[in-house]
Short mmCIF file of C-alpha atoms in Angstrom, two decimals:
data_model
loop_
_atom_site.label_atom_id
_atom_site.label_comp_id
_atom_site.label_asym_id
_atom_site.label_seq_id
_atom_site.Cartn_x
_atom_site.Cartn_y
_atom_site.Cartn_z
CA MET Q 1 -3.43 61.65 -74.57
CA GLU Q 2 -3.29 64.18 -71.75
CA THR Q 3 -4.96 62.96 -68.56
CA GLY Q 4 -4.15 65.78 -66.13
CA CYS Q 5 -2.63 63.17 -63.80
CA ASP Q 6 0.87 63.08 -62.39
CA TRP Q 7 0.59 59.28 -62.11
CA THR Q 8 -1.80 56.81 -63.69
CA PHE Q 9 -2.12 53.18 -62.66
CA GLY Q 10 -4.53 50.29 -62.09
CA PRO Q 11 -6.05 50.06 -65.58
CA GLY Q 12 -8.84 47.62 -66.35
CA PHE Q 13 -10.64 46.93 -69.62
CA SER Q 14 -14.41 46.72 -69.65
CA PRO Q 15 -15.81 43.26 -70.49
CA LEU Q 16 -16.49 44.37 -74.09
CA GLY Q 17 -13.05 45.99 -74.41
CA ASP Q 18 -14.46 49.36 -75.46
CA SER Q 19 -13.59 51.29 -72.28
CA LEU Q 20 -10.72 51.49 -69.83
CA VAL Q 21 -11.02 52.43 -66.17
CA TYR Q 22 -7.87 53.75 -64.47
CA LEU Q 23 -6.70 55.52 -61.34
CA CYS Q 24 -5.14 58.95 -61.26
CA ILE Q 25 -3.05 60.73 -58.64
CA ARG Q 26 -2.04 64.37 -58.76
CA ASP Q 27 0.81 65.88 -56.77
CA ASP Q 28 -1.67 67.93 -54.71
CA GLY Q 29 -3.02 64.69 -53.14
CA ASP Q 30 -6.12 64.43 -55.31
CA PHE Q 31 -7.13 60.90 -56.34
CA SER Q 32 -9.63 60.01 -59.03
CA LEU Q 33 -11.24 57.10 -60.82
CA ASN Q 34 -11.40 57.82 -64.54
CA LEU Q 35 -13.04 56.24 -67.56
CA LEU Q 36 -11.60 56.40 -71.07
CA GLU Q 37 -13.84 55.43 -73.98
CA LEU Q 38 -11.43 53.82 -76.42
CA ARG Q 39 -13.39 54.49 -79.61
CA GLY Q 40 -14.14 58.16 -79.21
CA GLY Q 41 -11.34 59.06 -76.82
CA LYS Q 42 -13.71 60.66 -74.29
CA ASN Q 43 -12.05 60.79 -70.86
CA GLN Q 44 -14.27 61.28 -67.80
CA GLN Q 45 -13.64 61.47 -64.07
CA LEU Q 46 -16.14 59.19 -62.33
CA PHE Q 47 -15.11 59.80 -58.73
CA GLY Q 48 -12.49 61.87 -56.97
CA GLY Q 49 -11.26 63.30 -53.70
CA SER Q 50 -8.52 63.13 -51.10
CA HIS Q 51 -9.03 59.45 -50.25
CA LEU Q 52 -6.87 56.74 -51.78
CA ILE Q 53 -8.73 54.77 -54.46
CA GLN Q 54 -7.81 51.14 -55.06
CA GLY Q 55 -8.65 48.12 -57.16
CA PRO Q 56 -11.24 49.17 -59.72
CA THR Q 57 -12.92 46.12 -61.19
CA TRP Q 58 -15.79 45.73 -63.63
CA THR Q 59 -18.88 43.66 -63.04
CA ARG Q 60 -19.24 40.84 -65.57
CA ASP Q 61 -21.92 42.67 -67.56
CA GLY Q 62 -19.91 45.92 -67.60
CA ALA Q 63 -22.79 47.79 -65.98
CA ARG Q 64 -20.82 48.85 -62.90
CA ILE Q 65 -17.31 49.45 -61.63
CA ILE Q 66 -16.52 48.45 -58.06
CA PHE Q 67 -13.61 50.08 -56.21
CA SER Q 68 -12.41 50.78 -52.69
CA THR Q 69 -11.48 53.98 -50.93
CA GLY Q 70 -8.83 53.99 -48.23
CA SER Q 71 -7.82 56.45 -45.58
CA SER Q 72 -5.15 58.35 -47.47
CA TYR Q 73 -2.01 57.91 -49.53
CA THR Q 74 0.10 57.92 -46.35
CA THR Q 75 -1.77 54.91 -44.95
CA PRO Q 76 -2.14 52.69 -48.03
CA LEU Q 77 -2.61 49.49 -46.02
CA ALA Q 78 -5.63 50.82 -44.20
CA GLY Q 79 -8.83 49.57 -45.75
CA GLY Q 80 -11.87 51.69 -46.34
CA GLU Q 81 -15.20 51.13 -48.00
CA LEU Q 82 -16.35 49.54 -51.24
CA TRP Q 83 -18.27 51.59 -53.78
CA GLN Q 84 -19.95 50.94 -57.09
CA ILE Q 85 -20.67 53.34 -59.90
CA THR Q 86 -22.29 53.08 -63.30
CA PRO Q 87 -19.90 54.23 -66.06
CA GLY Q 88 -21.03 57.55 -67.51
CA ARG Q 89 -23.36 58.28 -64.59
CA THR Q 90 -21.39 59.90 -61.76
CA GLU Q 91 -24.60 60.47 -59.79
CA SER Q 92 -25.00 56.67 -59.50
CA LEU Q 93 -22.28 56.30 -56.83
CA GLU Q 94 -23.44 53.83 -54.19
CA LYS Q 95 -21.74 52.25 -51.18
CA VAL Q 96 -21.53 48.44 -51.31
CA PRO Q 97 -22.86 47.18 -47.95
CA VAL Q 98 -20.15 44.63 -47.08
CA GLY Q 99 -18.50 45.88 -43.92
CA HIS Q 100 -15.52 48.08 -43.16
CA ASP Q 101 -11.77 48.27 -43.64
CA VAL Q 102 -12.01 46.64 -47.08
CA SER Q 103 -9.91 46.93 -50.23
CA SER Q 104 -8.92 45.09 -53.43
CA PRO Q 105 -12.32 44.00 -54.76
CA ALA Q 106 -12.53 41.21 -57.34
CA VAL Q 107 -15.61 39.99 -59.20
CA SER Q 108 -15.92 36.29 -60.08
CA SER Q 109 -16.10 35.25 -63.74
CA SER Q 110 -19.75 34.25 -63.23
CA GLY Q 111 -20.46 37.76 -61.93
CA LYS Q 112 -22.28 36.35 -58.90
CA ARG Q 113 -19.55 36.68 -56.26
CA LEU Q 114 -17.40 39.46 -54.88
CA ALA Q 115 -14.13 38.86 -53.04
CA TYR Q 116 -12.26 41.55 -51.12
CA VAL Q 117 -9.59 42.01 -48.47
CA GLN Q 118 -10.61 43.10 -45.00
CA SER Q 119 -7.73 44.37 -42.90
CA GLN Q 120 -7.44 46.26 -39.69
CA ILE Q 121 -4.30 47.77 -38.23
CA ASN Q 122 -4.14 48.10 -34.48
CA GLU Q 123 -1.35 50.37 -33.33
CA ASN Q 124 -0.63 50.87 -29.65
CA ILE Q 125 1.95 53.01 -27.88
CA TRP Q 126 4.27 50.95 -25.70
CA ARG Q 127 6.61 51.90 -22.86
CA GLY Q 128 9.93 50.27 -22.13
CA ASP Q 129 12.32 51.02 -19.29
CA LEU Q 130 15.95 51.81 -20.11
CA ASP Q 131 17.34 51.60 -16.57
CA GLY Q 132 18.71 48.09 -17.06
CA ALA Q 133 15.70 46.25 -15.70
CA LYS Q 134 14.61 43.37 -17.88
CA ALA Q 135 10.92 44.05 -17.38
CA PRO Q 136 8.82 43.50 -20.48
CA GLY Q 137 7.36 46.50 -22.27
CA ARG Q 138 3.83 47.47 -21.41
CA ILE Q 139 1.10 49.22 -23.29
CA LEU Q 140 0.89 52.91 -22.41
CA VAL Q 141 -1.91 53.90 -24.81
CA THR Q 142 -4.25 51.38 -26.43
CA SER Q 143 -6.10 51.67 -29.68
CA THR Q 144 -8.62 49.61 -31.59
CA ARG Q 145 -7.87 51.19 -34.96
CA GLN Q 146 -5.00 52.78 -36.84
CA GLN Q 147 -4.35 56.22 -35.40
CA TYR Q 148 -1.56 58.76 -35.66
#
């Protein structure tokens, strides 16, 4: 089956086993969350854009898919936000209100709990002297978030 993707990864079966959610990356930097109906073969993009998409997981009842968006493909460790969407209804996209810098969602088998990773990268610019002095390095520019 042709997906239009250069790479596909992160598949997950729906609880009933009739659909498959998967992630798609194209060489132009476009990411998407796609849904394949296994019986009819219908393939639909649920969400897409330039932000890295990670960890799609189904709710226990199969009514929603939860996933995270990150900063970009070049900063895959940076967390983003959690989202949920109803399969077949792209207009149902809704942010999950759980904080910031999150990724890798997982739904418990009871369907009542959500686990996720919250990570924050703090990168500072340091200065060190090369004149032979053994003085410790010192922070030249400070940051509270990942910045380039």
